Tab-separated table of C-alpha atoms and ligand atoms in Angstrom:
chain	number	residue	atom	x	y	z
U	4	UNK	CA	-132.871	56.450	-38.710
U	5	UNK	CA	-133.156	52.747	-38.872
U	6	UNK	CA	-134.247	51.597	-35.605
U	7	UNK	CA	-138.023	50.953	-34.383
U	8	UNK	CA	-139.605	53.789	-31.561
U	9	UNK	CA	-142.082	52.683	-29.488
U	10	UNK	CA	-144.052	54.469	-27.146
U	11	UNK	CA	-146.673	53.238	-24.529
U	12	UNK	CA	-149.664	55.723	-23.253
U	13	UNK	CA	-152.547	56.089	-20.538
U	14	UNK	CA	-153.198	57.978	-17.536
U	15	UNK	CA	-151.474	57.423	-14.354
U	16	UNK	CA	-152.447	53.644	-13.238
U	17	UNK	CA	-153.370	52.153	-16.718
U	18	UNK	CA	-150.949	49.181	-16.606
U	19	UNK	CA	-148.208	50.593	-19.005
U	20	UNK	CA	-144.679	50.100	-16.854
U	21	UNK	CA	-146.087	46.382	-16.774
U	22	UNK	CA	-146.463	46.211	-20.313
U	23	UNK	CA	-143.067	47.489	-21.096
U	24	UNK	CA	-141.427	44.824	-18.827
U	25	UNK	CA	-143.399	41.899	-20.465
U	26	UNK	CA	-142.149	43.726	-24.196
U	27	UNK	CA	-138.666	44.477	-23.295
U	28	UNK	CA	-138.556	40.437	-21.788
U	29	UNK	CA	-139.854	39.050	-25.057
U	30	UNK	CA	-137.431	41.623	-26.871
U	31	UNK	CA	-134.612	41.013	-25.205
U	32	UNK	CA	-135.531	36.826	-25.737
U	33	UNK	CA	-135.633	37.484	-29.233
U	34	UNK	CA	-132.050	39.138	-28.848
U	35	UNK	CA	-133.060	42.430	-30.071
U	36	UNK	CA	-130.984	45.028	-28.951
U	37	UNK	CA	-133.582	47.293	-26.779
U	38	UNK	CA	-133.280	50.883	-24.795
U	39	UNK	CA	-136.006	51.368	-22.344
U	40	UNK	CA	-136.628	55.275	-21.713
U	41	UNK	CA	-139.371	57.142	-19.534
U	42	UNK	CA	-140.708	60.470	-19.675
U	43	UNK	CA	-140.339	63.249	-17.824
U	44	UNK	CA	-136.582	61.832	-17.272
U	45	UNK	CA	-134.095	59.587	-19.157
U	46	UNK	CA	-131.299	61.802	-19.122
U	47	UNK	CA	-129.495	63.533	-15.787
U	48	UNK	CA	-131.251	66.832	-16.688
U	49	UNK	CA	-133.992	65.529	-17.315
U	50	UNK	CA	-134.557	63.825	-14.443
U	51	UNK	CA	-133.827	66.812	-12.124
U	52	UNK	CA	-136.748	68.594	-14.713
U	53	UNK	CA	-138.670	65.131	-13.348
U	54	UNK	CA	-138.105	65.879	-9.807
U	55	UNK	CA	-139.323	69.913	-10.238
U	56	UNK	CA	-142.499	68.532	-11.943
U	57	UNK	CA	-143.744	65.736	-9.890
U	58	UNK	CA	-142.472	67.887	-6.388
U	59	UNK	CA	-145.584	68.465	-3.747
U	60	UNK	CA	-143.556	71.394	-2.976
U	61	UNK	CA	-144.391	73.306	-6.044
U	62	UNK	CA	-148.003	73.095	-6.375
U	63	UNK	CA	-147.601	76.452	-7.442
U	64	UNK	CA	-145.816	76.402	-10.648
U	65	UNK	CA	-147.537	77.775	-13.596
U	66	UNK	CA	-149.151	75.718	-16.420
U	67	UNK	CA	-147.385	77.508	-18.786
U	68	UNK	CA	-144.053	76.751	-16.629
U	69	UNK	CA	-145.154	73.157	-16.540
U	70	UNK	CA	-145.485	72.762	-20.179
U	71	UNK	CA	-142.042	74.238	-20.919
U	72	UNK	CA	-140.624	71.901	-18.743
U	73	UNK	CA	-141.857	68.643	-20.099
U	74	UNK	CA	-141.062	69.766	-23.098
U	75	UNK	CA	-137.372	70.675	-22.033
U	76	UNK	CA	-137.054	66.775	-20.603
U	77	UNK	CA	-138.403	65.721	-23.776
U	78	UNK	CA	-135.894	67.815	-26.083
U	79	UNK	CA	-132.838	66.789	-24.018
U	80	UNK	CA	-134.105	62.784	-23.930
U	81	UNK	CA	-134.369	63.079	-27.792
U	82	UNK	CA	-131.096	64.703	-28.315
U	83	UNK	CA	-129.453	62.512	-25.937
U	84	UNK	CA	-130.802	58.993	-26.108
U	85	UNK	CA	-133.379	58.620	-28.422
U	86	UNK	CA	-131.683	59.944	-31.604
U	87	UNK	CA	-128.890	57.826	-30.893
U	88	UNK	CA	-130.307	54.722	-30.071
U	89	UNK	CA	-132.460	54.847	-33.174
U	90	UNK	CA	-129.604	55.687	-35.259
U	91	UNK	CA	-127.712	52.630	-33.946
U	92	UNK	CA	-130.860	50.161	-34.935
U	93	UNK	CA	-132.102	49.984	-31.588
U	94	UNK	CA	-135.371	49.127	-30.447
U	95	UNK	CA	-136.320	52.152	-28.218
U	96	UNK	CA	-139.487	52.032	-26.158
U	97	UNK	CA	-140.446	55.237	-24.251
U	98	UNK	CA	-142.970	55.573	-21.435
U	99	UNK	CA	-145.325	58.328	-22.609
U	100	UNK	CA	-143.534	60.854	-25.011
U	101	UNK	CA	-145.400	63.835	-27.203
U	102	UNK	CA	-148.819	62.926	-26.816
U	103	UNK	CA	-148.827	62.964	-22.778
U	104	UNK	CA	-148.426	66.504	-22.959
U	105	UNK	CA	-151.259	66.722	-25.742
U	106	UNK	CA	-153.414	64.476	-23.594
U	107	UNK	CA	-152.579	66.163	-19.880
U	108	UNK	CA	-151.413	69.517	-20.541
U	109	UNK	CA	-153.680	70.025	-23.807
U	110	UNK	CA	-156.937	68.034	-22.501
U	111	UNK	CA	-156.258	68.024	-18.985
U	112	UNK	CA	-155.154	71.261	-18.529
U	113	UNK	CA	-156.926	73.035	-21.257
U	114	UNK	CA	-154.093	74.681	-22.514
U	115	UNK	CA	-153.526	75.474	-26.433
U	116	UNK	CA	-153.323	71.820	-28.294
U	117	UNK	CA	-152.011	73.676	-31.654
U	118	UNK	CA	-149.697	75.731	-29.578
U	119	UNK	CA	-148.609	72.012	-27.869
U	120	UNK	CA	-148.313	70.262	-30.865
U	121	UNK	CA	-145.862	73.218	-32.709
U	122	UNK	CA	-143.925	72.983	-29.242
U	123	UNK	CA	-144.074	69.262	-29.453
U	124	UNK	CA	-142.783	68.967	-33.427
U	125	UNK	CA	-139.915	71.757	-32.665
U	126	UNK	CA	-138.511	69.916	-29.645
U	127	UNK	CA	-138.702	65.977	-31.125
U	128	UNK	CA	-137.012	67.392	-34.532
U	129	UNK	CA	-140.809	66.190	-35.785
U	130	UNK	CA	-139.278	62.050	-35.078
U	131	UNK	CA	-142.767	60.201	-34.296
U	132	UNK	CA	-142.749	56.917	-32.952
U	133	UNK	CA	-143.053	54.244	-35.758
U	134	UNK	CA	-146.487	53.055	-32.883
U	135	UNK	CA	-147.667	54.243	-29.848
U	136	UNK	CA	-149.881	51.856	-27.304
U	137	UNK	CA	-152.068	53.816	-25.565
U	138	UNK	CA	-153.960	51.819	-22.561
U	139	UNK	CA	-157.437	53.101	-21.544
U	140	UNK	CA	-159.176	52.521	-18.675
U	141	UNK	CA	-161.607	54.251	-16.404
U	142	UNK	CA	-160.366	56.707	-14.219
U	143	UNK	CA	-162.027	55.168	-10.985
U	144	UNK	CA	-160.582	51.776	-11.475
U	145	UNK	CA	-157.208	53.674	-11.846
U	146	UNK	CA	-157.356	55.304	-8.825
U	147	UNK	CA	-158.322	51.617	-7.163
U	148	UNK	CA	-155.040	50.273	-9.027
U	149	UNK	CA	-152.845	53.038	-7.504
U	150	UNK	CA	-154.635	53.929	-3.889
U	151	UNK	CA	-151.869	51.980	-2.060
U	152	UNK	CA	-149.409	54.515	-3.521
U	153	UNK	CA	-147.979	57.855	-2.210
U	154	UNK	CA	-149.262	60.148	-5.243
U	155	UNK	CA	-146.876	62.752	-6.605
U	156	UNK	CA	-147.762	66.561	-7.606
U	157	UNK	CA	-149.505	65.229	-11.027
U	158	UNK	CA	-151.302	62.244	-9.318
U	159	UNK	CA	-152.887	64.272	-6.468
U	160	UNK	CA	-155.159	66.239	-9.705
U	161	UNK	CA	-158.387	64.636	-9.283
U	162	UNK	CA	-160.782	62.301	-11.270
U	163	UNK	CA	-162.329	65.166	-13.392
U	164	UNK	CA	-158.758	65.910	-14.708
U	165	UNK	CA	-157.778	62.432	-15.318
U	166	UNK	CA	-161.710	62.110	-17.007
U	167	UNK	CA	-160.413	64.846	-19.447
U	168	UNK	CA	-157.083	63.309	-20.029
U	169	UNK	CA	-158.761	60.292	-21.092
U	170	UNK	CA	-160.614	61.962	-23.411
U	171	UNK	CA	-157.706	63.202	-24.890
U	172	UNK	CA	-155.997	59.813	-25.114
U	173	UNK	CA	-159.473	58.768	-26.907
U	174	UNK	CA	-159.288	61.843	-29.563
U	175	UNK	CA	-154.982	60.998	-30.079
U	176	UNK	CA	-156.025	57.729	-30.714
U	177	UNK	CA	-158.831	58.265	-33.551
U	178	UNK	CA	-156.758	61.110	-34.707
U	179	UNK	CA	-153.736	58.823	-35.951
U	180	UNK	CA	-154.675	55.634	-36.404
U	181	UNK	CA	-152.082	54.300	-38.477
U	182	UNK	CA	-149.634	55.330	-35.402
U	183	UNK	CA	-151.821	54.567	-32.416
U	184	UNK	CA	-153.317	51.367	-31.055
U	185	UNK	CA	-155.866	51.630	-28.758
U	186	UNK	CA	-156.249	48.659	-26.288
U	187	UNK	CA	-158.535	48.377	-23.292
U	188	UNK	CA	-156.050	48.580	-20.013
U	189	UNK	CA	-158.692	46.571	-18.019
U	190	UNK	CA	-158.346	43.433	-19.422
U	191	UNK	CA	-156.205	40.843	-17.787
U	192	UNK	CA	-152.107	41.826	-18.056
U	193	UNK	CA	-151.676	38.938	-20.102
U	194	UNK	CA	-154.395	39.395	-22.421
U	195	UNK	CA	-153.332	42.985	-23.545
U	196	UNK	CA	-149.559	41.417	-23.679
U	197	UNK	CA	-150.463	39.210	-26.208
U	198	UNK	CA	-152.299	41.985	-28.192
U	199	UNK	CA	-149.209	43.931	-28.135
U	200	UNK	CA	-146.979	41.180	-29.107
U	201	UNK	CA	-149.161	40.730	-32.016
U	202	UNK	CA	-148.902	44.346	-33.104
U	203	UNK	CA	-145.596	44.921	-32.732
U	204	UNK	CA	-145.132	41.312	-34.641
U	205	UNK	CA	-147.159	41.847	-37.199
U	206	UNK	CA	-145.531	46.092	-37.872
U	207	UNK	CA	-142.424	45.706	-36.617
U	208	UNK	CA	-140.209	42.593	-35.840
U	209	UNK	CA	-140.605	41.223	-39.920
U	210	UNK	CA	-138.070	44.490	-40.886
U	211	UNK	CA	-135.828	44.273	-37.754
U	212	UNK	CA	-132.885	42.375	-37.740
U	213	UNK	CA	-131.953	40.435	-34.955
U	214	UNK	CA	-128.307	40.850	-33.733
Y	328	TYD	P1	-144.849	59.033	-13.734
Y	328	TYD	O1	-144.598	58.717	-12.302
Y	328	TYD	O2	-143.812	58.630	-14.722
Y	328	TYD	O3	-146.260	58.487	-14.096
Y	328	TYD	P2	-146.626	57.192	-14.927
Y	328	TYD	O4	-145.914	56.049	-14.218
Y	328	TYD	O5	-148.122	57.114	-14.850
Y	328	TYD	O6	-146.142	57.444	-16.315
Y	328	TYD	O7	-145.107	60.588	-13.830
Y	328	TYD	C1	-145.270	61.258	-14.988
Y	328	TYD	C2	-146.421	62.206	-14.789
Y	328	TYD	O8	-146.252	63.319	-15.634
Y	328	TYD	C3	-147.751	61.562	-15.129
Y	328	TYD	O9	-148.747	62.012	-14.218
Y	328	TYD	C4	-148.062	62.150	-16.492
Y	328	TYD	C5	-147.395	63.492	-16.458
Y	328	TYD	N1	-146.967	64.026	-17.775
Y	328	TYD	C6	-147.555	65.182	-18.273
Y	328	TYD	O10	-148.458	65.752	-17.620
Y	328	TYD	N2	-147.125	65.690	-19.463
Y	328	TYD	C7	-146.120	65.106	-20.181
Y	328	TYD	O11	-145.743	65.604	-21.276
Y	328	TYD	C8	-145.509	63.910	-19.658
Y	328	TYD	C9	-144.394	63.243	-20.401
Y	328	TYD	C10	-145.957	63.407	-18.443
């Protein structure tokens, strides 16, 4: 694989669609060829597996049922789109990938994190991104960001969830450092832009070559 993975984390609210505009912009500018992928979807199936998880109308599904399914979104996105891409030299950037369901169902939940992470490695063929962004920021001020929205099934969890997701986010973050950058989502957009530019610079864009 050739190409450069990217992948941007936070809870719901910390800033990270925004981000990936601004990055894919400057990519793009550059003329880097780029392919822009979100999680749960990507892919036909697994954006019907997006629709079953972020439904009102199942409230009830199981944990263990809503593990399997990110998962399943995740394994067809890989097989799909993000093995391709990388093998063409693209520069693929995913919103959220593996460590979401470390940091929601893992944390958040308080389901099995080894169990996650074996589930996580079979389904990704073990591909990590080459850097993952994850944007923290305080769970209130989230919720202030997104209170204009209609909140889907996963929004509608509560602070003390999202408290324990962040947490998570926190632990992925000191976990791998030479993967993960941790960058405070409560700074001004631009600000945390030009902190990403300089990463991605700095790791990245010297090996790429431009087409
Ligand atoms: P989305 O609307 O894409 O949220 P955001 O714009 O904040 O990324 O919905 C994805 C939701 O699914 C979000 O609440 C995070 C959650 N999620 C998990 O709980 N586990 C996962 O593995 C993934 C990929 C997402």
């Amino acid at each position: 694989m050739t190409g450069k993975f990217v992948t941007f984390e936070g809870i719901d609210g910390s800033g990270k669609t925004t981000q990936i505009d601004l990055l894919e912009t400057a990519l793009k500018q550059r003329g880097i060829s780029t392919s822009i992928l979100r999680e749960p979807g990507g892919t036909r199936l697994s954006e019907k597996i997006r629709d079953i998880l972020l439904d009102h109308k199942n409230m009830h599904l199981s944990l263990s049922a809503e593990s399997l399914l990110f998962v399943a979104a995740r394994a067809q996105l890989m097989e799909e789109k993000i093995k391709p891409a990388l093998e063409r030299d693209k520069f693929v950037i995913c919103d959220r990938f593996s460590d979401s369901t470390i940091a929601y169902q893992g944390y958040g939940r308080g389901l099995n994190i080894e169990y996650l992470e074996e589930l996580n490695n079979f389904n990704t063929d073990s591909i990590q991104p080459d850097l993952t962004f994850i944007l923290d920021i305080d769970p209130e001020k989230a919720a202030l960001r997104m209170s204009s929205l209609a909140l889907d099934r996963m929004e509608s969890t509560g602070i003390e969830f999202y408290l324990r997701v962040q947490e998570g986010y926190l632990e992925i973050a000191h976990r791998f450092p030479m993967r993960c950058v941790l960058i405070d989502g409560s700074h001004p957009e631009s600000e945390v832009f030009e902190l990403i530019m300089k990463v991605v610079n700095k790791k990245l864009l010297k090996e790429m070559s431009c087409s």
